């Protein structure tokens, strides 16, 4: 039934626009199939970013993170991150029930943290949303039960302190959403300036465009919030109450 | 179809003006967001004129809407999603019910969407025996109270913490509590159960991207992510105009949307959703449906005078600066769309005569256009609607709203053509005004049809001599 | 004063009929600058009330009369931003299907100025040697501000008045709720709006509130009077003529 509907629907629009006009238009005007000079310049700029510029972006990110209560922690090496996460796991209480468990993406950077070992002394189990060997239903329950979710991200936009995550096998969308605390770990060179850079990368960078936006591209800028009751700002409406972002410089 | 109560504009406005709690909340809202948004625009690297660029982008899309929508639909199908083109509310609702039946849906969680208000999705689902939970905190409060939203972005601004506390105590069977963080947590807990148990999640769409085949959802709470991630079916509803052709367009539009909606540089959550979970992914809905709604929009598109209205991205920035909205609140507008956007779009959707007070009940102060994220000339369209009401317009099925008034204006137009006639009428009026009660040189009470003036104000009487008369005498 | 271009007075109907003193003050200020003035005795109304109510045919009649009366004037100055906005922007809309009248309307629009705009932007005058002892606040009229973009000019002129203590009110750019026939058709809403305006004015403890449009000022004055306030309501020209 879809296509007949569609034809009738689109025809109504054509009629509304004035038919001769509608038919004379060129599709090419609307969707730029060639990379513009501007996009090319943006990609060049990203590629040639030097260490000082990256540091500057980190500073911008930290500045933007403040007002939205995103905790940004810059670490020189990966072991420092592992230690800090173990500290968070120890310090924070679970929101629902009293069992502590952690859920994490199957992701190279997260694996390098070697968290299961670090958490074993606290006897806090860590589940990984990795292989399809675990049934989806069990995985779902592990995410629901966890009070901390650990992910990486594809990019982080400094301008607005926004994590950008694509949907991939092993990298469940719910890990950054359902647990009360979201911890993200990225490397310094994953920080980009803004939306303009992000969209240029996703649309035109030969490597990034292969994957494109995927079926779910998510931006996260700090913890969940609401001001629906007397305009009072409260964190943790439905999503995480806290978000901690670790940036590894080395 | 949502109950349309546009006829009650004046009565509802009167009620709202007397409601002190609402008045304070509205003032606070405008103070915060109205001024905040203006400041956000000023701080844009491109400045407030970026809104003009956004207007161009929107107009170009609207003028190519057939191509843009076909591209969007084709890309979503390619990604394994379903697209349904709905001519009207009925078609949209029926499609949703049909999918719900197929999946034996018993519980739906709903992410805030103006279109679902427009088509009154809740009522249809509940009639079918399906439990519907609003999940935006404000919408949840409104649903528990059995009311309708009064603001596009802040639906429950007319409720105090005490109202919410009593409501939660009564409906959720818990002790009374009036601390906003605690109340938020109570809702978080209650709704978490709803998210986990739901079979279907619905959402709106802020601005789709045709060339990639994605819808976007924007929220601060995370309820829309929950609704579109956890249930096995996700159904999104979008007005047919809510789309951009290119990903690049989203840079400007998204930045302006967040600033216009909540004076933020970026909302907490933005998702680009382009289809169901892939075979190798571990979560996300198994089915993704997009319902694209016309419901009278193609008629707006066909009229060059009103086509611009389809540029609107429903950020609600106009509500946060409108001095009329600040007094009468959202309920007075009698339909899903409130404030200046409602004053133009509602008459076009539900009938101009029926919503005549929405067209006439503004001062044309122009604050809305200045606040509009995409610089829509709302005052111009209000004037165009008034012209239809004055003269009638068969194309829109409009009858002249007030024939007596028309006669008065006709008489007026004869009078202003000749100064001698004008002066004669002035002299007459000066005689009549002597009958009016005065104090300290001000008229205290006027007769109908101008009695409204002296309801709360005095009037300076006509001068003994007009300036032109004095000039003639050699001032 | 080097600028000797004669000025034709375009007197807003409310000023003409209710507030002739405002026009007189404007005349005094302009004469003080050595400007020769004319004032067509045939003028009536620019047509804005009809236009804003949707009666475009009737508004067109008014606009045609206005164009005929003022067509031969070199510079037209009006003590109302709202009327200037009508001539400058809406006449084009009224005559969009009539190229002859459209050309005449456009030609006229280019030569029509609001009073404060004319002083500051055209004559480049800021100080007029006026004196006013007291505290003064200023109301931004909507069409003056958002229609023709005049925000600073009246403030600049006020700041050069000696003896004056100028204070901004809260929400000076919020509509006062006048809106022409709106004020009579929707009295509850209009009254609620002007009540806020009056409160903001009274909160400044000003001796006078000044504006550039007697439509708004008539509304504000009407409310202050009903509230029993003795704050003076003055057109900018009246302060500058002091």
mmCIF file of N, CA, C and O in Angstrom, chain A residues 123-194:
data_model
loop_
_atom_site.group_PDB
_atom_site.id
_atom_site.type_symbol
_atom_site.label_atom_id
_atom_site.label_comp_id
_atom_site.label_asym_id
_atom_site.label_seq_id
_atom_site.Cartn_x
_atom_site.Cartn_y
_atom_site.Cartn_z
ATOM 1 N N UNK A 123 35.176 -6.872 43.491
ATOM 2 C CA UNK A 123 34.170 -7.902 43.183
ATOM 3 C C UNK A 123 32.976 -7.307 42.422
ATOM 4 O O UNK A 123 31.825 -7.684 42.638
ATOM 5 N N UNK A 124 33.285 -6.362 41.556
ATOM 6 C CA UNK A 124 32.224 -5.807 40.730
ATOM 7 C C UNK A 124 32.338 -6.420 39.331
ATOM 8 O O UNK A 124 33.362 -6.273 38.674
ATOM 9 N N UNK A 125 31.318 -7.131 38.909
ATOM 10 C CA UNK A 125 31.404 -7.765 37.588
ATOM 11 C C UNK A 125 31.254 -6.753 36.457
ATOM 12 O O UNK A 125 30.556 -5.756 36.612
ATOM 13 N N UNK A 126 31.954 -6.999 35.368
ATOM 14 C CA UNK A 126 31.792 -6.146 34.193
ATOM 15 C C UNK A 126 31.326 -6.990 33.012
ATOM 16 O O UNK A 126 31.942 -7.985 32.670
ATOM 17 N N UNK A 127 30.233 -6.564 32.413
ATOM 18 C CA UNK A 127 29.715 -7.264 31.236
ATOM 19 C C UNK A 127 30.053 -6.452 29.995
ATOM 20 O O UNK A 127 30.115 -5.228 30.037
ATOM 21 N N UNK A 128 30.296 -7.181 28.905
ATOM 22 C CA UNK A 128 30.645 -6.504 27.662
ATOM 23 C C UNK A 128 29.570 -6.809 26.635
ATOM 24 O O UNK A 128 29.163 -7.951 26.465
ATOM 25 N N UNK A 129 29.079 -5.738 25.986
ATOM 26 C CA UNK A 129 27.997 -5.933 25.010
ATOM 27 C C UNK A 129 28.596 -6.333 23.669
ATOM 28 O O UNK A 129 28.294 -5.755 22.644
ATOM 29 N N UNK A 130 29.467 -7.324 23.751
ATOM 30 C CA UNK A 130 30.281 -7.628 22.586
ATOM 31 C C UNK A 130 29.694 -8.644 21.659
ATOM 32 O O UNK A 130 28.950 -8.336 20.736
ATOM 33 N N UNK A 131 29.954 -9.882 21.971
ATOM 34 C CA UNK A 131 29.661 -10.924 21.002
ATOM 35 C C UNK A 131 28.175 -11.217 20.969
ATOM 36 O O UNK A 131 27.434 -10.934 21.900
ATOM 37 N N UNK A 132 27.764 -11.798 19.865
ATOM 38 C CA UNK A 132 26.375 -12.236 19.769
ATOM 39 C C UNK A 132 26.181 -13.551 20.508
ATOM 40 O O UNK A 132 25.122 -14.138 20.446
ATOM 41 N N UNK A 133 27.264 -14.018 21.195
ATOM 42 C CA UNK A 133 27.119 -15.292 21.896
ATOM 43 C C UNK A 133 26.146 -15.145 23.067
ATOM 44 O O UNK A 133 25.430 -16.061 23.401
ATOM 45 N N UNK A 134 26.114 -13.949 23.671
ATOM 46 C CA UNK A 134 25.123 -13.712 24.714
ATOM 47 C C UNK A 134 23.789 -13.401 24.029
ATOM 48 O O UNK A 134 23.754 -12.626 23.083
ATOM 49 N N UNK A 135 22.743 -13.993 24.531
ATOM 50 C CA UNK A 135 21.431 -13.723 23.937
ATOM 51 C C UNK A 135 21.074 -12.263 24.161
ATOM 52 O O UNK A 135 21.451 -11.672 25.183
ATOM 53 N N UNK A 136 20.368 -11.683 23.192
ATOM 54 C CA UNK A 136 19.994 -10.278 23.285
ATOM 55 C C UNK A 136 19.275 -9.966 24.593
ATOM 56 O O UNK A 136 19.492 -8.933 25.205
ATOM 57 N N UNK A 137 18.411 -10.881 25.003
ATOM 58 C CA UNK A 137 17.623 -10.640 26.211
ATOM 59 C C UNK A 137 18.519 -10.563 27.441
ATOM 60 O O UNK A 137 18.313 -9.746 28.329
ATOM 61 N N UNK A 138 19.526 -11.408 27.488
ATOM 62 C CA UNK A 138 20.447 -11.391 28.626
ATOM 63 C C UNK A 138 21.250 -10.113 28.621
ATOM 64 O O UNK A 138 21.473 -9.485 29.661
ATOM 65 N N UNK A 139 21.712 -9.747 27.420
ATOM 66 C CA UNK A 139 22.461 -8.507 27.275
ATOM 67 C C UNK A 139 21.662 -7.332 27.780
ATOM 68 O O UNK A 139 22.144 -6.476 28.508
ATOM 69 N N UNK A 140 20.398 -7.288 27.360
ATOM 70 C CA UNK A 140 19.498 -6.208 27.752
ATOM 71 C C UNK A 140 19.408 -6.134 29.270
ATOM 72 O O UNK A 140 19.487 -5.062 29.856
ATOM 73 N N UNK A 141 19.295 -7.315 29.889
ATOM 74 C CA UNK A 141 19.181 -7.334 31.349
ATOM 75 C C UNK A 141 20.470 -6.837 31.998
ATOM 76 O O UNK A 141 20.434 -6.121 32.999
ATOM 77 N N UNK A 142 21.616 -7.194 31.396
ATOM 78 C CA UNK A 142 22.890 -6.731 31.957
ATOM 79 C C UNK A 142 22.998 -5.206 31.911
ATOM 80 O O UNK A 142 23.513 -4.574 32.830
ATOM 81 N N UNK A 143 22.505 -4.641 30.834
ATOM 82 C CA UNK A 143 22.544 -3.174 30.711
ATOM 83 C C UNK A 143 21.611 -2.542 31.750
ATOM 84 O O UNK A 143 21.964 -1.567 32.412
ATOM 85 N N UNK A 144 20.432 -3.149 31.890
ATOM 86 C CA UNK A 144 19.455 -2.605 32.844
ATOM 87 C C UNK A 144 19.996 -2.693 34.270
ATOM 88 O O UNK A 144 19.829 -1.778 35.075
ATOM 89 N N UNK A 145 20.683 -3.777 34.568
ATOM 90 C CA UNK A 145 21.173 -3.987 35.934
ATOM 91 C C UNK A 145 22.386 -3.118 36.263
ATOM 92 O O UNK A 145 22.645 -2.836 37.427
ATOM 93 N N UNK A 146 23.139 -2.734 35.244
ATOM 94 C CA UNK A 146 24.381 -2.010 35.510
ATOM 95 C C UNK A 146 24.102 -0.597 35.996
ATOM 96 O O UNK A 146 23.132 0.027 35.591
ATOM 97 N N UNK A 147 24.964 -0.106 36.905
ATOM 98 C CA UNK A 147 24.795 1.281 37.335
ATOM 99 C C UNK A 147 25.793 2.198 36.640
ATOM 100 O O UNK A 147 25.664 3.414 36.715
ATOM 101 N N UNK A 148 26.806 1.577 35.999
ATOM 102 C CA UNK A 148 27.750 2.377 35.225
ATOM 103 C C UNK A 148 27.877 1.765 33.830
ATOM 104 O O UNK A 148 27.993 0.540 33.693
ATOM 105 N N UNK A 149 27.813 2.605 32.819
ATOM 106 C CA UNK A 149 28.022 2.156 31.445
ATOM 107 C C UNK A 149 29.291 2.809 30.900
ATOM 108 O O UNK A 149 29.496 4.002 31.097
ATOM 109 N N UNK A 150 30.132 2.003 30.252
ATOM 110 C CA UNK A 150 31.411 2.539 29.763
ATOM 111 C C UNK A 150 31.487 2.411 28.239
ATOM 112 O O UNK A 150 31.285 1.316 27.688
ATOM 113 N N UNK A 151 31.737 3.515 27.608
ATOM 114 C CA UNK A 151 31.808 3.508 26.132
ATOM 115 C C UNK A 151 33.030 4.303 25.697
ATOM 116 O O UNK A 151 33.686 4.957 26.498
ATOM 117 N N UNK A 152 33.289 4.241 24.425
ATOM 118 C CA UNK A 152 34.173 5.229 23.824
ATOM 119 C C UNK A 152 33.266 6.132 22.996
ATOM 120 O O UNK A 152 32.080 6.263 23.310
ATOM 121 N N UNK A 153 33.798 6.729 21.940
ATOM 122 C CA UNK A 153 32.977 7.538 21.037
ATOM 123 C C UNK A 153 33.730 7.647 19.727
ATOM 124 O O UNK A 153 34.932 7.320 19.672
ATOM 125 N N UNK A 154 33.049 8.040 18.693
ATOM 126 C CA UNK A 154 33.733 8.257 17.414
ATOM 127 C C UNK A 154 34.476 9.587 17.414
ATOM 128 O O UNK A 154 35.607 9.682 16.958
ATOM 129 N N UNK A 155 33.782 10.593 17.912
ATOM 130 C CA UNK A 155 34.358 11.941 17.972
ATOM 131 C C UNK A 155 33.839 12.640 19.217
ATOM 132 O O UNK A 155 32.888 12.175 19.843
ATOM 133 N N UNK A 156 34.471 13.744 19.495
ATOM 134 C CA UNK A 156 33.894 14.634 20.499
ATOM 135 C C UNK A 156 34.007 16.047 19.962
ATOM 136 O O UNK A 156 35.083 16.487 19.567
ATOM 137 N N UNK A 157 32.861 16.744 19.895
ATOM 138 C CA UNK A 157 32.870 18.115 19.372
ATOM 139 C C UNK A 157 33.178 19.070 20.526
ATOM 140 O O UNK A 157 32.423 19.147 21.502
ATOM 141 N N UNK A 158 34.285 19.782 20.405
ATOM 142 C CA UNK A 158 34.765 20.624 21.493
ATOM 143 C C UNK A 158 33.819 21.779 21.789
ATOM 144 O O UNK A 158 33.517 22.092 22.942
ATOM 145 N N UNK A 159 33.373 22.393 20.718
ATOM 146 C CA UNK A 159 32.499 23.555 20.767
ATOM 147 C C UNK A 159 31.330 23.434 21.747
ATOM 148 O O UNK A 159 30.997 24.367 22.469
ATOM 149 N N UNK A 160 30.710 22.256 21.769
ATOM 150 C CA UNK A 160 29.524 22.045 22.604
ATOM 151 C C UNK A 160 29.722 20.904 23.603
ATOM 152 O O UNK A 160 28.772 20.484 24.247
ATOM 153 N N UNK A 161 30.931 20.378 23.695
ATOM 154 C CA UNK A 161 31.235 19.229 24.565
ATOM 155 C C UNK A 161 30.305 18.051 24.265
ATOM 156 O O UNK A 161 29.626 17.527 25.136
ATOM 157 N N UNK A 162 30.282 17.679 23.001
ATOM 158 C CA UNK A 162 29.336 16.658 22.548
ATOM 159 C C UNK A 162 30.040 15.380 22.090
ATOM 160 O O UNK A 162 30.871 15.416 21.184
ATOM 161 N N UNK A 163 29.684 14.276 22.726
ATOM 162 C CA UNK A 163 30.180 12.968 22.279
ATOM 163 C C UNK A 163 29.369 12.518 21.075
ATOM 164 O O UNK A 163 28.145 12.656 21.052
ATOM 165 N N UNK A 164 30.047 11.970 20.079
ATOM 166 C CA UNK A 164 29.370 11.497 18.870
ATOM 167 C C UNK A 164 29.605 9.998 18.747
ATOM 168 O O UNK A 164 30.749 9.556 18.703
ATOM 169 N N UNK A 165 28.528 9.238 18.763
ATOM 170 C CA UNK A 165 28.647 7.781 18.754
ATOM 171 C C UNK A 165 27.838 7.156 17.625
ATOM 172 O O UNK A 165 26.665 7.476 17.478
ATOM 173 N N UNK A 166 28.475 6.288 16.864
ATOM 174 C CA UNK A 166 27.721 5.574 15.834
ATOM 175 C C UNK A 166 27.327 4.203 16.369
ATOM 176 O O UNK A 166 27.976 3.660 17.262
ATOM 177 N N UNK A 167 26.258 3.650 15.810
ATOM 178 C CA UNK A 167 25.803 2.325 16.223
ATOM 179 C C UNK A 167 26.628 1.268 15.493
ATOM 180 O O UNK A 167 26.750 1.318 14.277
ATOM 181 N N UNK A 168 27.194 0.359 16.260
ATOM 182 C CA UNK A 168 27.996 -0.712 15.653
ATOM 183 C C UNK A 168 27.771 -2.014 16.409
ATOM 184 O O UNK A 168 27.334 -1.996 17.563
ATOM 185 N N UNK A 169 28.120 -3.122 15.790
ATOM 186 C CA UNK A 169 28.063 -4.382 16.524
ATOM 187 C C UNK A 169 28.938 -4.270 17.770
ATOM 188 O O UNK A 169 30.027 -3.696 17.711
ATOM 189 N N UNK A 170 28.453 -4.750 18.874
ATOM 190 C CA UNK A 170 29.267 -4.732 20.081
ATOM 191 C C UNK A 170 29.224 -3.423 20.834
ATOM 192 O O UNK A 170 29.712 -3.321 21.949
ATOM 193 N N UNK A 171 28.672 -2.419 20.206
ATOM 194 C CA UNK A 171 28.659 -1.113 20.869
ATOM 195 C C UNK A 171 27.212 -0.666 21.063
ATOM 196 O O UNK A 171 26.686 0.156 20.316
ATOM 197 N N UNK A 172 26.593 -1.252 22.061
ATOM 198 C CA UNK A 172 25.163 -1.066 22.268
ATOM 199 C C UNK A 172 24.834 0.387 22.586
ATOM 200 O O UNK A 172 25.539 1.045 23.338
ATOM 201 N N UNK A 173 23.749 0.851 21.980
ATOM 202 C CA UNK A 173 23.301 2.234 22.198
ATOM 203 C C UNK A 173 22.901 2.470 23.647
ATOM 204 O O UNK A 173 23.038 3.565 24.175
ATOM 205 N N UNK A 174 22.390 1.404 24.272
ATOM 206 C CA UNK A 174 21.818 1.564 25.604
ATOM 207 C C UNK A 174 22.876 1.744 26.693
ATOM 208 O O UNK A 174 22.560 2.184 27.790
ATOM 209 N N UNK A 175 24.143 1.428 26.389
ATOM 210 C CA UNK A 175 25.181 1.535 27.423
ATOM 211 C C UNK A 175 25.389 2.989 27.846
ATOM 212 O O UNK A 175 25.668 3.286 28.999
ATOM 213 N N UNK A 176 25.230 3.886 26.904
ATOM 214 C CA UNK A 176 25.402 5.309 27.237
ATOM 215 C C UNK A 176 24.104 5.934 27.730
ATOM 216 O O UNK A 176 24.026 7.141 27.908
ATOM 217 N N UNK A 177 23.063 5.113 27.913
ATOM 218 C CA UNK A 177 21.731 5.660 28.163
ATOM 219 C C UNK A 177 21.071 5.135 29.437
ATOM 220 O O UNK A 177 20.551 5.898 30.235
ATOM 221 N N UNK A 178 21.085 3.820 29.600
ATOM 222 C CA UNK A 178 20.271 3.217 30.654
ATOM 223 C C UNK A 178 20.950 3.241 32.038
ATOM 224 O O UNK A 178 20.288 3.542 33.031
ATOM 225 N N UNK A 179 22.245 2.963 32.146
ATOM 226 C CA UNK A 179 22.874 3.044 33.478
ATOM 227 C C UNK A 179 22.889 4.472 34.027
ATOM 228 O O UNK A 179 22.896 5.434 33.258
ATOM 229 N N UNK A 180 22.937 4.591 35.343
ATOM 230 C CA UNK A 180 22.831 5.906 35.988
ATOM 231 C C UNK A 180 24.052 6.780 35.709
ATOM 232 O O UNK A 180 23.967 7.999 35.746
ATOM 233 N N UNK A 181 25.195 6.141 35.476
ATOM 234 C CA UNK A 181 26.422 6.898 35.231
ATOM 235 C C UNK A 181 27.033 6.446 33.906
ATOM 236 O O UNK A 181 27.136 5.245 33.636
ATOM 237 N N UNK A 182 27.382 7.387 33.087
ATOM 238 C CA UNK A 182 28.018 7.078 31.809
ATOM 239 C C UNK A 182 29.459 7.549 31.852
ATOM 240 O O UNK A 182 29.728 8.705 32.165
ATOM 241 N N UNK A 183 30.374 6.616 31.563
ATOM 242 C CA UNK A 183 31.790 6.972 31.472
ATOM 243 C C UNK A 183 32.219 6.765 30.019
ATOM 244 O O UNK A 183 31.980 5.702 29.443
ATOM 245 N N UNK A 184 32.832 7.765 29.432
ATOM 246 C CA UNK A 184 33.320 7.628 28.057
ATOM 247 C C UNK A 184 34.828 7.867 28.042
ATOM 248 O O UNK A 184 35.342 8.701 28.802
ATOM 249 N N UNK A 185 35.502 7.116 27.206
ATOM 250 C CA UNK A 185 36.957 7.236 27.101
ATOM 251 C C UNK A 185 37.315 7.497 25.643
ATOM 252 O O UNK A 185 36.917 6.725 24.762
ATOM 253 N N UNK A 186 38.032 8.568 25.400
ATOM 254 C CA UNK A 186 38.467 8.853 24.029
ATOM 255 C C UNK A 186 39.935 9.275 24.027
ATOM 256 O O UNK A 186 40.514 9.538 25.082
ATOM 257 N N UNK A 187 40.494 9.324 22.829
ATOM 258 C CA UNK A 187 41.862 9.834 22.692
ATOM 259 C C UNK A 187 41.795 11.290 22.233
ATOM 260 O O UNK A 187 40.832 11.709 21.592
ATOM 261 N N UNK A 188 42.850 12.003 22.551
ATOM 262 C CA UNK A 188 42.886 13.438 22.252
ATOM 263 C C UNK A 188 42.579 13.729 20.782
ATOM 264 O O UNK A 188 41.868 14.685 20.456
ATOM 265 N N UNK A 189 43.092 12.860 19.898
ATOM 266 C CA UNK A 189 42.917 13.169 18.470
ATOM 267 C C UNK A 189 41.503 12.877 17.959
ATOM 268 O O UNK A 189 41.212 13.044 16.782
ATOM 269 N N UNK A 190 40.631 12.443 18.848
ATOM 270 C CA UNK A 190 39.232 12.268 18.436
ATOM 271 C C UNK A 190 38.409 13.547 18.634
ATOM 272 O O UNK A 190 37.254 13.601 18.232
ATOM 273 N N UNK A 191 39.029 14.527 19.244
ATOM 274 C CA UNK A 191 38.309 15.790 19.446
ATOM 275 C C UNK A 191 38.318 16.589 18.147
ATOM 276 O O UNK A 191 39.372 16.782 17.530
ATOM 277 N N UNK A 192 37.165 17.004 17.723
ATOM 278 C CA UNK A 192 37.049 17.884 16.559
ATOM 279 C C UNK A 192 36.385 19.186 17.019
ATOM 280 O O UNK A 192 35.970 19.276 18.176
ATOM 281 N N UNK A 193 36.319 20.129 16.132
ATOM 282 C CA UNK A 193 35.859 21.453 16.586
ATOM 283 C C UNK A 193 34.354 21.512 16.780
ATOM 284 O O UNK A 193 33.851 21.848 17.839
ATOM 285 N N UNK A 194 33.591 21.193 15.741
ATOM 286 C CA UNK A 194 32.157 21.473 15.783
ATOM 287 C C UNK A 194 31.370 20.618 14.795
ATOM 288 O O UNK A 194 31.924 19.731 14.145
#
